[in-house]
Short mmCIF file of C-alpha atoms and ligand atoms in Angstrom, two decimals:
data_model
loop_
_atom_site.label_atom_id
_atom_site.label_comp_id
_atom_site.label_asym_id
_atom_site.label_seq_id
_atom_site.Cartn_x
_atom_site.Cartn_y
_atom_site.Cartn_z
CA UNK A 12 25.53 -4.57 22.78
CA UNK A 13 22.28 -6.15 23.97
CA UNK A 14 20.12 -8.35 21.79
CA UNK A 15 17.42 -5.73 21.56
CA UNK A 16 19.92 -3.09 20.42
CA UNK A 17 21.24 -5.52 17.84
CA UNK A 18 17.70 -6.17 16.60
CA UNK A 19 16.73 -2.55 16.19
CA UNK A 20 19.95 -1.00 14.95
CA UNK A 21 22.10 -3.49 13.07
CA UNK A 22 19.74 -5.98 11.47
CA UNK A 23 18.01 -3.88 8.80
CA UNK A 24 21.20 -2.54 7.23
CA UNK A 25 22.94 -5.92 7.31
CA UNK A 26 20.13 -7.42 5.29
CA UNK A 27 20.17 -4.76 2.56
CA UNK A 28 21.71 -6.03 -0.72
CA UNK A 29 25.15 -4.51 -1.28
CA UNK A 30 24.23 -2.82 -4.56
CA UNK A 31 21.56 -0.68 -2.90
CA UNK A 32 22.47 2.64 -1.31
CA UNK A 33 20.88 2.75 2.16
CA UNK A 34 20.86 6.56 2.02
CA UNK A 35 18.72 6.64 -1.12
CA UNK A 36 15.98 4.15 -0.41
CA UNK A 37 12.39 5.27 -0.92
CA UNK A 38 10.76 6.25 2.32
CA UNK A 39 7.36 5.18 1.02
CA UNK A 40 6.60 2.48 -1.55
CA UNK A 41 3.10 2.10 -3.02
CA UNK A 42 2.11 -0.98 -4.96
CA UNK A 43 -0.70 -1.89 -7.34
CA UNK A 44 -0.84 -5.63 -6.80
CA UNK A 45 -2.10 -6.73 -10.20
CA UNK A 46 -2.09 -10.01 -12.13
CA UNK A 47 -3.44 -12.56 -9.66
CA UNK A 48 -6.08 -13.76 -12.10
CA UNK A 49 -3.61 -14.16 -14.97
CA UNK A 50 -1.19 -16.01 -12.69
CA UNK A 51 -3.94 -18.51 -11.84
CA UNK A 52 -5.11 -18.84 -15.45
CA UNK A 53 -1.58 -19.69 -16.58
CA UNK A 54 -1.73 -22.62 -14.16
CA UNK A 55 -5.30 -23.64 -15.08
CA UNK A 56 -6.38 -22.76 -11.55
CA UNK A 57 -9.37 -20.72 -10.35
CA UNK A 58 -8.68 -16.97 -10.10
CA UNK A 59 -9.11 -17.07 -6.35
CA UNK A 60 -5.99 -19.22 -6.00
CA UNK A 61 -4.10 -16.29 -7.49
CA UNK A 62 -5.53 -14.01 -4.81
CA UNK A 63 -4.48 -16.45 -2.09
CA UNK A 64 -0.97 -16.60 -3.49
CA UNK A 65 -0.97 -12.81 -3.71
CA UNK A 66 -1.31 -12.60 0.06
CA UNK A 67 1.95 -14.53 0.45
CA UNK A 68 3.65 -12.03 -1.88
CA UNK A 69 2.45 -9.11 0.23
CA UNK A 70 3.71 -10.74 3.42
CA UNK A 71 7.15 -11.18 1.88
CA UNK A 72 7.22 -7.60 0.57
CA UNK A 73 6.32 -6.33 4.03
CA UNK A 74 9.20 -8.37 5.50
CA UNK A 75 11.55 -6.83 2.91
CA UNK A 76 10.48 -3.34 3.90
CA UNK A 77 11.02 -4.18 7.55
CA UNK A 78 14.45 -5.74 6.91
CA UNK A 79 15.66 -2.99 4.61
CA UNK A 80 14.38 -0.04 6.60
CA UNK A 81 11.59 1.19 4.30
CA UNK A 82 9.12 2.75 6.71
CA UNK A 83 5.92 3.00 4.63
CA UNK A 84 4.27 0.46 2.37
CA UNK A 85 0.87 1.15 0.82
CA UNK A 86 -0.88 -1.56 -1.18
CA UNK A 87 -4.00 -1.51 -3.34
CA UNK A 88 -6.15 -4.42 -2.25
CA UNK A 89 -9.63 -3.53 -3.56
CA UNK A 90 -10.71 -0.59 -5.67
CA UNK A 91 -14.09 1.15 -5.72
CA UNK A 92 -14.36 -0.27 -9.27
CA UNK A 93 -13.69 -3.87 -8.18
CA UNK A 94 -17.32 -4.15 -7.02
CA UNK A 95 -18.03 -4.59 -10.73
CA UNK A 96 -16.49 -8.08 -10.67
CA UNK A 97 -18.62 -11.22 -10.38
CA UNK A 98 -20.26 -11.41 -6.94
CA UNK A 99 -18.51 -14.63 -5.99
CA UNK A 100 -15.06 -13.15 -6.60
CA UNK A 101 -15.90 -10.01 -4.61
CA UNK A 102 -17.19 -12.15 -1.75
CA UNK A 103 -14.11 -14.35 -1.86
CA UNK A 104 -11.79 -11.34 -1.73
CA UNK A 105 -13.56 -9.66 1.19
CA UNK A 106 -13.68 -12.93 3.14
CA UNK A 107 -10.02 -13.53 2.36
CA UNK A 108 -9.07 -10.09 3.75
CA UNK A 109 -10.95 -10.81 6.97
CA UNK A 110 -9.39 -14.24 7.42
CA UNK A 111 -5.86 -13.05 6.64
CA UNK A 112 -6.18 -10.14 9.02
CA UNK A 113 -7.26 -12.48 11.82
CA UNK A 114 -4.51 -15.00 11.09
CA UNK A 115 -1.73 -12.47 10.70
CA UNK A 116 -2.48 -10.22 13.65
CA UNK A 117 0.00 -11.96 15.96
CA UNK A 118 2.77 -11.66 13.35
CA UNK A 119 1.98 -7.98 12.80
CA UNK A 120 2.29 -7.45 16.54
CA UNK A 121 5.53 -9.39 16.82
CA UNK A 122 7.09 -7.64 13.85
CA UNK A 123 6.09 -4.18 15.10
CA UNK A 124 3.96 -3.41 12.04
CA UNK A 125 1.42 -0.63 12.24
CA UNK A 126 -1.52 -1.40 9.97
CA UNK A 127 -3.89 1.22 8.62
CA UNK A 128 -6.75 1.05 6.10
CA UNK A 129 -7.84 3.71 3.64
CA UNK A 130 -11.02 3.79 1.57
CA UNK A 131 -14.77 3.72 2.17
CA UNK A 132 -14.54 1.23 4.99
CA UNK A 133 -18.13 1.71 6.17
CA UNK A 134 -19.36 -0.08 3.02
CA UNK A 135 -17.39 -3.25 3.80
CA UNK A 136 -19.00 -6.30 5.45
CA UNK A 137 -19.43 -5.85 9.21
CA UNK A 138 -17.11 -8.75 10.09
CA UNK A 139 -14.30 -7.24 8.06
CA UNK A 140 -14.88 -3.80 9.57
CA UNK A 141 -14.61 -5.28 13.07
CA UNK A 142 -11.39 -7.10 12.20
CA UNK A 143 -9.98 -3.89 10.69
CA UNK A 144 -10.82 -1.83 13.79
CA UNK A 145 -9.18 -4.39 16.05
CA UNK A 146 -6.00 -4.66 13.98
CA UNK A 147 -5.69 -0.88 13.67
CA UNK A 148 -6.22 -0.33 17.39
CA UNK A 149 -3.81 -3.06 18.49
CA UNK A 150 -0.98 -1.98 16.20
CA UNK A 151 -1.29 1.81 16.35
CA UNK A 152 1.80 2.30 18.54
CA UNK A 153 4.12 0.23 16.37
CA UNK A 154 6.89 2.06 14.57
CA UNK A 155 8.94 -0.36 12.56
CA UNK A 156 6.88 -0.45 9.35
CA UNK A 157 3.63 1.26 8.53
CA UNK A 158 1.44 -0.85 6.22
CA UNK A 159 -1.51 0.96 4.62
CA UNK A 160 -4.07 -1.20 2.85
CA UNK A 161 -6.31 0.55 0.33
CA UNK A 162 -9.63 -1.30 0.55
CA UNK A 163 -12.72 -0.07 -1.28
CA UNK A 164 -10.45 2.80 -2.21
CA UNK A 165 -10.78 5.18 -5.15
CA UNK A 166 -8.55 8.20 -5.71
CA UNK A 167 -11.36 10.28 -7.18
CA UNK A 168 -13.69 9.43 -4.30
CA UNK A 169 -10.95 10.45 -1.86
CA UNK A 170 -10.54 13.82 -3.60
CA UNK A 171 -14.29 14.49 -3.70
CA UNK A 172 -14.51 13.62 0.01
CA UNK A 173 -11.73 16.12 0.79
CA UNK A 174 -13.59 18.81 -1.21
CA UNK A 175 -16.76 18.14 0.75
CA UNK A 176 -14.92 18.45 4.07
CA UNK A 177 -13.37 21.77 3.05
CA UNK A 178 -16.69 23.08 1.68
CA UNK A 179 -18.30 22.28 5.03
CA UNK A 180 -15.59 24.23 6.85
CA UNK A 181 -16.19 27.20 4.54
CA UNK A 182 -19.94 26.93 5.07
CA UNK A 183 -19.45 27.03 8.85
CA UNK A 184 -17.24 30.10 8.47
CA UNK A 185 -14.15 28.27 9.77
CA UNK A 186 -12.22 28.80 6.54
CA UNK A 187 -12.27 31.13 3.54
CA UNK A 188 -11.90 29.76 -0.02
CA UNK A 189 -8.61 31.66 -0.34
CA UNK A 190 -7.19 29.80 2.64
CA UNK A 191 -7.50 26.48 0.82
CA UNK A 192 -4.02 25.51 -0.33
CA UNK A 193 -2.25 22.25 -1.12
CA UNK A 194 -1.33 21.61 2.50
CA UNK A 195 -4.90 22.12 3.76
CA UNK A 196 -6.24 19.97 0.94
CA UNK A 197 -3.81 17.13 1.63
CA UNK A 198 -4.78 17.23 5.30
CA UNK A 199 -8.29 16.12 4.30
CA UNK A 200 -7.07 13.03 2.43
CA UNK A 201 -7.05 9.57 4.03
CA UNK A 202 -3.27 9.66 3.82
CA UNK A 203 -2.74 12.93 5.72
CA UNK A 204 -0.34 11.42 8.24
CA UNK A 205 2.08 9.70 5.85
CA UNK A 206 4.57 11.13 3.35
CA UNK A 207 3.73 10.88 -0.36
CA UNK A 208 5.00 7.70 -2.05
CA UNK A 209 8.44 8.00 -3.65
CA UNK A 210 8.03 4.85 -5.71
CA UNK A 211 4.89 3.34 -7.25
CA UNK A 212 5.19 -0.25 -8.43
CA UNK A 213 2.60 -1.89 -10.69
CA UNK A 214 2.91 -5.58 -11.51
CA UNK A 215 1.63 -7.46 -14.57
CA UNK A 216 2.49 -4.82 -17.14
CA UNK A 217 -0.54 -2.51 -17.23
CA UNK A 218 0.50 1.11 -17.76
CA UNK A 219 -2.26 2.77 -15.79
CA UNK A 220 -3.10 4.02 -12.34
CA UNK A 221 -6.59 2.52 -12.04
CA UNK A 222 -7.69 5.31 -9.69
CA UNK A 223 -4.92 4.77 -7.10
CA UNK A 224 -3.54 7.66 -4.99
CA UNK A 225 -4.12 10.22 -7.75
CA UNK A 226 -3.10 13.20 -5.63
CA UNK A 227 -0.28 11.58 -3.69
CA UNK A 228 1.76 10.19 -6.57
CA UNK A 229 2.26 13.54 -8.33
CA UNK A 230 6.03 13.07 -8.08
CA UNK A 231 6.39 9.35 -7.42
CA UNK A 232 8.74 7.38 -9.66
CA UNK A 233 6.69 4.84 -11.64
CA UNK A 234 7.94 1.28 -12.06
CA UNK A 235 5.93 -1.20 -14.11
CA UNK A 236 7.03 -4.80 -14.34
CA UNK A 237 5.60 -7.65 -16.45
CA UNK A 238 5.96 -9.95 -13.43
CA UNK A 239 2.56 -11.04 -12.14
CA UNK A 240 1.88 -10.14 -8.52
CA UNK A 241 2.07 -13.69 -7.08
CA UNK A 242 5.55 -14.03 -8.64
CA UNK A 243 6.82 -10.67 -7.35
CA UNK A 244 9.44 -11.81 -4.84
CA UNK A 245 12.33 -10.30 -2.89
CA UNK A 246 14.50 -10.36 -6.04
CA UNK A 247 11.83 -8.50 -8.02
CA UNK A 248 11.59 -5.84 -5.32
CA UNK A 249 15.36 -5.55 -5.29
CA UNK A 250 15.26 -4.88 -9.07
CA UNK A 251 12.59 -2.21 -8.56
CA UNK A 252 14.76 -0.50 -5.94
CA UNK A 253 17.80 -0.60 -8.21
CA UNK A 254 15.72 1.05 -10.96
CA UNK A 255 14.51 3.64 -8.45
CA UNK A 256 18.07 4.48 -7.40
CA UNK A 257 19.04 4.97 -11.04
CA UNK A 258 16.38 7.64 -11.53
CA UNK A 259 17.19 11.32 -11.34
CA UNK A 260 14.35 12.96 -9.45
CA UNK A 261 14.22 16.58 -10.55
CA UNK A 262 10.85 17.79 -9.17
CA UNK A 263 10.68 20.29 -12.02
CA UNK A 264 14.13 21.72 -11.35
CA UNK A 265 17.25 21.29 -13.47
C1 IPE B 18 -5.26 -7.98 -8.63
O1 IPE B 18 -5.28 -9.07 -9.49
C2 IPE B 18 -6.09 -8.22 -7.40
C3 IPE B 18 -7.27 -7.35 -7.27
C4 IPE B 18 -7.66 -6.47 -8.13
C5 IPE B 18 -8.06 -7.55 -6.10
P1 IPE B 18 -6.43 -9.20 -10.57
O2 IPE B 18 -7.56 -9.97 -9.98
O3 IPE B 18 -6.79 -7.88 -11.13
O4 IPE B 18 -5.70 -10.10 -11.66
P2 IPE B 18 -5.79 -9.94 -13.23
O5 IPE B 18 -5.49 -8.52 -13.56
O6 IPE B 18 -7.19 -10.32 -13.61
O7 IPE B 18 -4.76 -10.89 -13.75
C1 IPE B 19 -6.23 -2.38 -9.72
O1 IPE B 19 -6.27 -3.56 -10.44
C2 IPE B 19 -6.89 -2.57 -8.39
C3 IPE B 19 -6.17 -3.40 -7.45
C4 IPE B 19 -4.99 -3.93 -7.61
C5 IPE B 19 -6.85 -3.62 -6.20
P1 IPE B 19 -7.43 -3.89 -11.48
O2 IPE B 19 -7.13 -5.21 -12.06
O3 IPE B 19 -8.75 -3.74 -10.81
O4 IPE B 19 -7.26 -2.70 -12.54
P2 IPE B 19 -7.75 -2.61 -14.04
O5 IPE B 19 -9.18 -3.07 -14.07
O6 IPE B 19 -6.88 -3.51 -14.85
O7 IPE B 19 -7.56 -1.17 -14.40
MG1 MG B 20 -6.14 -6.77 -12.70
#
């Protein structure tokens, strides 16, 4: 066996913890990365330090997905409601995203990660938009893990946008209202090319969706942990996957 065969075939399954069933892993994990501010406050540090630490957590989670053969990871980085935070925090976050994207691009390339962004990207600072376009273009052929970053994303906005697109098609006579079904609707969402999440993780204990992937998580298994996002490590993800594998997904059937 050559080294490259070893890398692509054997490595992911070897790394999977023995108590997880490789046949029943989620194909797509979505995560609401919450609790950065509380993590910092507990340490008497500025909130932004929590955000910086949160980036390290995301990098490790992405490595886990790569190692364990989970193909899709979608993370909530900035909601349409997060503009309501103090200006300095918003500015810090958007600058952090740009810097991290620049610094991590080589690693994303090396690790065969495809990165994608969903949300109202045109409203983001120009520098960040440029960095996003470059990262998306350079990684679009990668197949190992697909990382989707929800930035200036709101589930309701996404649904309204899909309605507008369909209404325009009807107006042009390309579609009749009766032809609109779930498949056609989902095709108008940002996420049209990825499967729906199987598992939604929210850290820091809040039992709410905060406008994340409202359509797509109709049948996702929900996992809420008290662990704050910067503390969510490989062991925490392992626990979430064990919980997922203990669920009985019925999809309305018996
Ligand atoms: C999540 O952590 C990060 C973003 C929303 C960008 P928070 O900043 O919401 O942290 P808490 O909830 O205040 O602890
Ligand atoms: C959700 O967290 C948004 C992100 C993680 C980006 P928030 O901290 O903004 O959610 P709420 O305000 O507690 O609902
Ligand atoms: Mg929060």
